[in-house]
CSV table of C-alpha atoms in Angstrom, one decimal:
chain,number,residue,atom,x,y,z
A,1,MET,CA,99.3,114.1,81.8
A,2,THR,CA,97.0,112.3,84.2
A,3,ASP,CA,96.0,108.8,83.1
A,4,LEU,CA,92.3,108.8,84.1
A,5,SER,CA,92.1,105.0,83.6
A,6,LYS,CA,94.3,104.3,86.6
A,7,THR,CA,93.3,103.7,90.2
A,8,CYS,CA,95.2,104.9,93.2
A,9,ILE,CA,94.5,103.3,96.6
A,10,ILE,CA,95.7,104.8,99.9
A,11,GLY,CA,96.2,102.8,103.1
A,12,ASP,CA,95.5,103.5,106.7
A,13,ILE,CA,96.2,107.1,107.6
A,14,HIS,CA,95.4,107.3,111.4
A,15,GLY,CA,95.7,111.0,111.8
A,16,CYS,CA,99.0,111.4,110.0
A,17,LEU,CA,98.3,114.6,108.1
A,18,LYS,CA,101.8,115.4,107.0
A,19,SER,CA,102.4,111.9,105.6
A,20,LEU,CA,99.0,112.1,103.8
A,21,GLN,CA,99.9,115.5,102.3
A,22,LYS,CA,103.3,114.3,101.1
A,23,LEU,CA,101.8,111.1,99.6
A,24,LEU,CA,99.0,112.8,97.7
A,25,LYS,CA,101.4,115.3,96.2
A,26,LEU,CA,103.2,112.4,94.7
A,27,VAL,CA,100.2,110.5,93.4
A,28,GLU,CA,97.6,113.3,92.7
A,29,LYS,CA,98.4,113.4,89.0
A,30,GLU,CA,98.9,109.7,88.6
A,31,ALA,CA,95.3,108.4,88.4
A,32,GLY,CA,91.7,109.4,87.7
A,33,THR,CA,90.2,107.3,90.5
A,34,PHE,CA,91.3,107.4,94.2
A,35,VAL,CA,90.3,104.9,96.8
A,36,PHE,CA,90.9,105.5,100.5
A,37,LEU,CA,90.7,102.3,102.6
A,38,GLY,CA,89.5,103.8,105.8
A,39,ASP,CA,91.0,104.4,109.3
A,40,TYR,CA,91.5,108.1,108.8
A,41,ILE,CA,91.3,108.8,112.5
A,42,ASP,CA,92.6,107.7,115.9
A,43,ARG,CA,96.1,107.3,117.3
A,44,GLY,CA,97.7,110.1,115.3
A,45,SER,CA,97.4,113.7,116.5
A,46,GLU,CA,95.6,115.3,113.5
A,47,SER,CA,92.5,113.3,112.8
A,48,LYS,CA,90.3,116.4,112.3
A,49,GLU,CA,92.8,117.9,109.9
A,50,VAL,CA,93.0,114.6,108.0
A,51,ILE,CA,89.2,114.6,107.5
A,52,GLU,CA,89.3,118.3,106.4
A,53,TYR,CA,92.1,117.5,103.9
A,54,ILE,CA,90.2,114.5,102.4
A,55,LEU,CA,87.0,116.5,102.1
A,56,LYS,CA,88.8,119.2,100.1
A,57,PHE,CA,90.5,116.5,98.0
A,58,LYS,CA,87.1,114.9,97.2
A,59,LYS,CA,85.8,118.3,96.0
A,60,LYS,CA,88.9,118.7,93.8
A,61,HIS,CA,88.8,115.4,92.0
A,62,ARG,CA,86.2,113.7,89.9
A,63,GLU,CA,86.2,110.2,91.5
A,64,VAL,CA,87.3,109.8,95.1
A,65,ILE,CA,86.0,106.8,97.1
A,66,THR,CA,86.4,106.9,100.8
A,67,LEU,CA,85.6,103.6,102.5
A,68,LEU,CA,84.6,102.8,106.1
A,69,GLY,CA,87.3,101.6,108.5
A,70,ASN,CA,86.8,99.9,111.9
A,71,HIS,CA,88.0,103.1,113.6
A,72,GLU,CA,85.3,105.1,112.0
A,73,ILE,CA,82.6,102.7,113.1
A,74,MET,CA,84.1,102.7,116.6
A,75,LEU,CA,83.7,106.5,116.6
A,76,ILE,CA,80.2,106.3,115.4
A,77,ASN,CA,79.3,103.8,118.1
A,78,TYR,CA,81.0,105.8,120.7
A,79,LEU,CA,79.1,109.0,119.8
A,80,ARG,CA,75.8,107.0,119.9
A,81,GLY,CA,76.6,105.7,123.4
A,82,TYR,CA,77.2,102.1,122.3
A,83,ASP,CA,80.9,101.9,123.2
A,84,ASP,CA,82.4,99.6,125.9
A,85,GLY,CA,85.6,101.5,126.2
A,86,THR,CA,87.1,100.2,122.9
A,87,PHE,CA,87.2,103.5,121.2
A,88,MET,CA,89.4,105.2,123.8
A,89,ARG,CA,91.7,102.1,124.0
A,90,ALA,CA,92.1,102.2,120.3
A,91,GLY,CA,93.3,105.8,120.1
A,92,GLY,CA,90.0,107.7,120.2
A,93,LYS,CA,91.4,110.1,122.8
A,94,GLU,CA,93.7,111.6,120.2
A,95,THR,CA,90.7,112.1,117.8
A,96,LEU,CA,88.6,113.9,120.4
A,97,ILE,CA,91.5,116.2,121.3
A,98,SER,CA,92.1,117.0,117.6
A,99,TYR,CA,88.5,118.3,117.6
A,100,GLY,CA,89.0,120.3,120.7
A,101,ILE,CA,86.9,117.9,122.8
A,102,LYS,CA,88.0,116.9,126.2
A,103,PRO,CA,88.2,113.1,126.5
A,104,LYS,CA,85.9,113.0,129.5
A,105,THR,CA,83.1,114.8,127.7
A,106,LYS,CA,80.0,112.7,127.5
A,107,PRO,CA,79.4,111.1,124.1
A,108,GLU,CA,76.1,112.7,123.5
A,109,LYS,CA,77.7,116.1,124.1
A,110,ALA,CA,80.8,115.3,122.1
A,111,ALA,CA,78.6,114.3,119.1
A,112,LYS,CA,77.3,117.9,118.9
A,113,LEU,CA,80.8,119.3,118.9
A,114,PHE,CA,81.8,117.6,115.6
A,115,PRO,CA,81.3,119.6,112.4
A,116,GLN,CA,78.2,118.4,110.7
A,117,GLU,CA,80.1,117.9,107.4
A,118,HIS,CA,82.4,115.5,109.2
A,119,MET,CA,79.5,113.6,110.8
A,120,ASN,CA,77.9,113.3,107.4
A,121,PHE,CA,81.2,112.0,106.0
A,122,PHE,CA,81.5,109.3,108.7
A,123,ARG,CA,77.9,108.2,108.4
A,124,GLU,CA,78.0,107.9,104.6
A,125,LEU,CA,81.2,105.8,104.2
A,126,PRO,CA,80.6,102.7,102.1
A,127,LEU,CA,81.7,99.2,103.3
A,128,LEU,CA,83.4,98.2,100.0
A,129,TRP,CA,83.8,99.2,96.4
A,130,GLU,CA,84.7,97.5,93.1
A,131,ASN,CA,85.9,98.6,89.7
A,132,GLU,CA,87.7,96.9,86.8
A,133,HIS,CA,91.0,96.8,88.6
A,134,GLY,CA,90.0,95.3,91.9
A,135,ILE,CA,87.8,94.9,95.0
A,136,TYR,CA,88.5,97.3,97.9
A,137,ALA,CA,87.6,96.9,101.5
A,138,HIS,CA,89.2,98.1,104.8
A,139,ALA,CA,90.2,94.7,106.2
A,140,GLY,CA,89.3,92.2,103.5
A,141,ILE,CA,86.2,90.2,102.5
A,142,GLU,CA,84.8,86.9,103.5
A,143,PRO,CA,86.0,84.2,101.0
A,144,GLY,CA,83.3,82.6,98.9
A,145,VAL,CA,80.6,85.2,99.8
A,146,HIS,CA,79.2,87.4,97.0
A,147,LEU,CA,80.0,91.1,97.4
A,148,THR,CA,76.4,92.0,97.9
A,149,ARG,CA,76.3,89.7,100.9
A,150,GLN,CA,79.4,90.8,102.7
A,151,VAL,CA,79.0,92.1,106.2
A,152,SER,CA,80.8,94.7,108.3
A,153,SER,CA,82.2,92.2,110.8
A,154,TYR,CA,84.3,90.8,108.0
A,155,CYS,CA,85.0,93.8,105.9
A,156,LEU,CA,86.1,95.9,108.9
A,157,TRP,CA,87.7,93.3,111.2
A,158,ILE,CA,88.8,90.2,109.3
A,159,ARG,CA,92.5,89.2,109.4
A,160,ASP,CA,93.9,85.7,109.0
A,161,GLU,CA,90.8,84.0,107.8
A,162,PHE,CA,91.0,86.3,104.7
A,163,ILE,CA,94.8,86.7,104.4
A,164,ARG,CA,95.6,83.0,104.6
A,165,SER,CA,92.6,81.8,102.5
A,166,PRO,CA,93.5,80.0,99.3
A,167,TYR,CA,90.2,81.1,97.8
A,168,LYS,CA,90.6,82.5,94.2
A,169,PHE,CA,88.8,85.8,94.2
A,170,SER,CA,87.5,87.1,90.8
A,171,LYS,CA,89.8,90.2,91.1
A,172,PRO,CA,92.6,91.3,93.4
A,173,VAL,CA,91.3,92.4,96.8
A,174,ILE,CA,93.1,95.5,98.1
A,175,PHE,CA,92.9,96.0,101.8
A,176,GLY,CA,94.5,97.7,104.9
A,177,HIS,CA,93.9,97.1,108.6
A,178,THR,CA,96.6,94.5,109.1
A,179,VAL,CA,100.0,96.2,109.4
A,180,PHE,CA,103.0,95.0,107.4
A,181,ARG,CA,106.5,96.5,107.1
A,182,GLU,CA,106.2,96.2,103.3
A,183,PRO,CA,103.0,95.7,101.3
A,184,LEU,CA,101.7,92.2,101.3
A,185,VAL,CA,101.5,90.9,97.7
A,186,GLN,CA,99.7,87.6,97.0
A,187,GLU,CA,98.2,86.3,93.8
A,188,ASN,CA,94.8,87.9,94.5
A,189,LYS,CA,95.3,90.0,97.6
A,190,ILE,CA,97.4,93.1,98.3
A,191,GLY,CA,97.7,94.6,101.8
A,192,ILE,CA,98.9,98.2,102.0
A,193,ASP,CA,98.7,99.2,105.6
A,194,THR,CA,102.4,99.8,106.3
A,195,GLY,CA,102.0,101.4,109.7
A,196,ALA,CA,102.3,105.1,109.1
A,197,VAL,CA,101.2,106.0,112.7
A,198,TYR,CA,103.7,103.4,114.1
A,199,GLY,CA,106.8,104.9,112.5
A,200,GLY,CA,106.4,102.8,109.3
A,201,LYS,CA,105.2,104.3,106.0
A,202,LEU,CA,102.0,105.5,104.4
A,203,THR,CA,101.6,103.6,101.2
A,204,ALA,CA,99.6,104.1,97.9
A,205,LEU,CA,99.1,101.5,95.2
A,206,LEU,CA,98.6,102.3,91.6
A,207,LEU,CA,96.6,99.9,89.5
A,208,PRO,CA,96.7,98.2,87.1
A,209,GLU,CA,100.5,98.3,87.1
A,210,LYS,CA,100.8,97.4,90.8
A,211,LYS,CA,103.2,100.2,91.6
A,212,PHE,CA,103.8,101.2,95.2
A,213,ILE,CA,104.6,104.7,96.4
A,214,SER,CA,105.4,105.3,100.1
A,215,VAL,CA,106.3,108.2,102.4
A,216,ASP,CA,107.6,108.1,105.9
A,217,GLY,CA,105.2,107.9,108.8
A,218,GLU,CA,105.1,110.1,111.9
A,219,LYS,CA,105.6,108.1,115.1
A,220,GLY,CA,107.8,105.5,116.8
A,221,SER,CA,106.9,101.9,116.3
A,222,PRO,CA,105.7,99.8,119.3
A,223,SER,CA,107.3,96.3,119.4
A,224,GLY,CA,105.4,93.6,117.6
A,225,ILE,CA,102.8,95.7,115.7
A,226,PHE,CA,104.1,94.7,112.2
A,227,ARG,CA,103.1,91.3,110.9
A,228,ARG,CA,106.3,90.8,109.0
């Protein structure tokens, strides 16, 4: 029987549909609340399919929180014409191809080729979320700053300033973004990006018991991508 009091958090997916499907089959009946930490797209070959799958999952379950990742904001900026080439360098080409869009297509034209439901999904993703079990953000949060004053430059991009901070957060902060071979567990921080798209694993965390569930990723690992 599903324990509705539990929270299940899923790390960076990056277009790894098969890994996502395997993982959700394992955890779907384990919790009442599901939190996705962002970076659904780019690098992997099935970004469109991942979004479709998550949208269906959201309709099936009562409480599913899908957070904004830095790769989603890069896509939004690219489609608005504000990109300096970062989107393509960060795996955006694979995302466009998954939507049947040629990488050389002009951004304003490409924007019209995305399903409206998907565009609404990207635009409505919140920066962070909190419940009784923890605080959730894609990359982390700025130490010492109230949640209502957190900004995207930190929540989407922060790394060492957050990870190495001795600051005592009021609750565990659950994050992705920075890739580890195994989940990073500190007193008040848990990192669960275990590099699915790099040949690592796709990881979920169950709270409050701090139980990790992982499945294999889908690609080979480039040297040096894992922090430890």
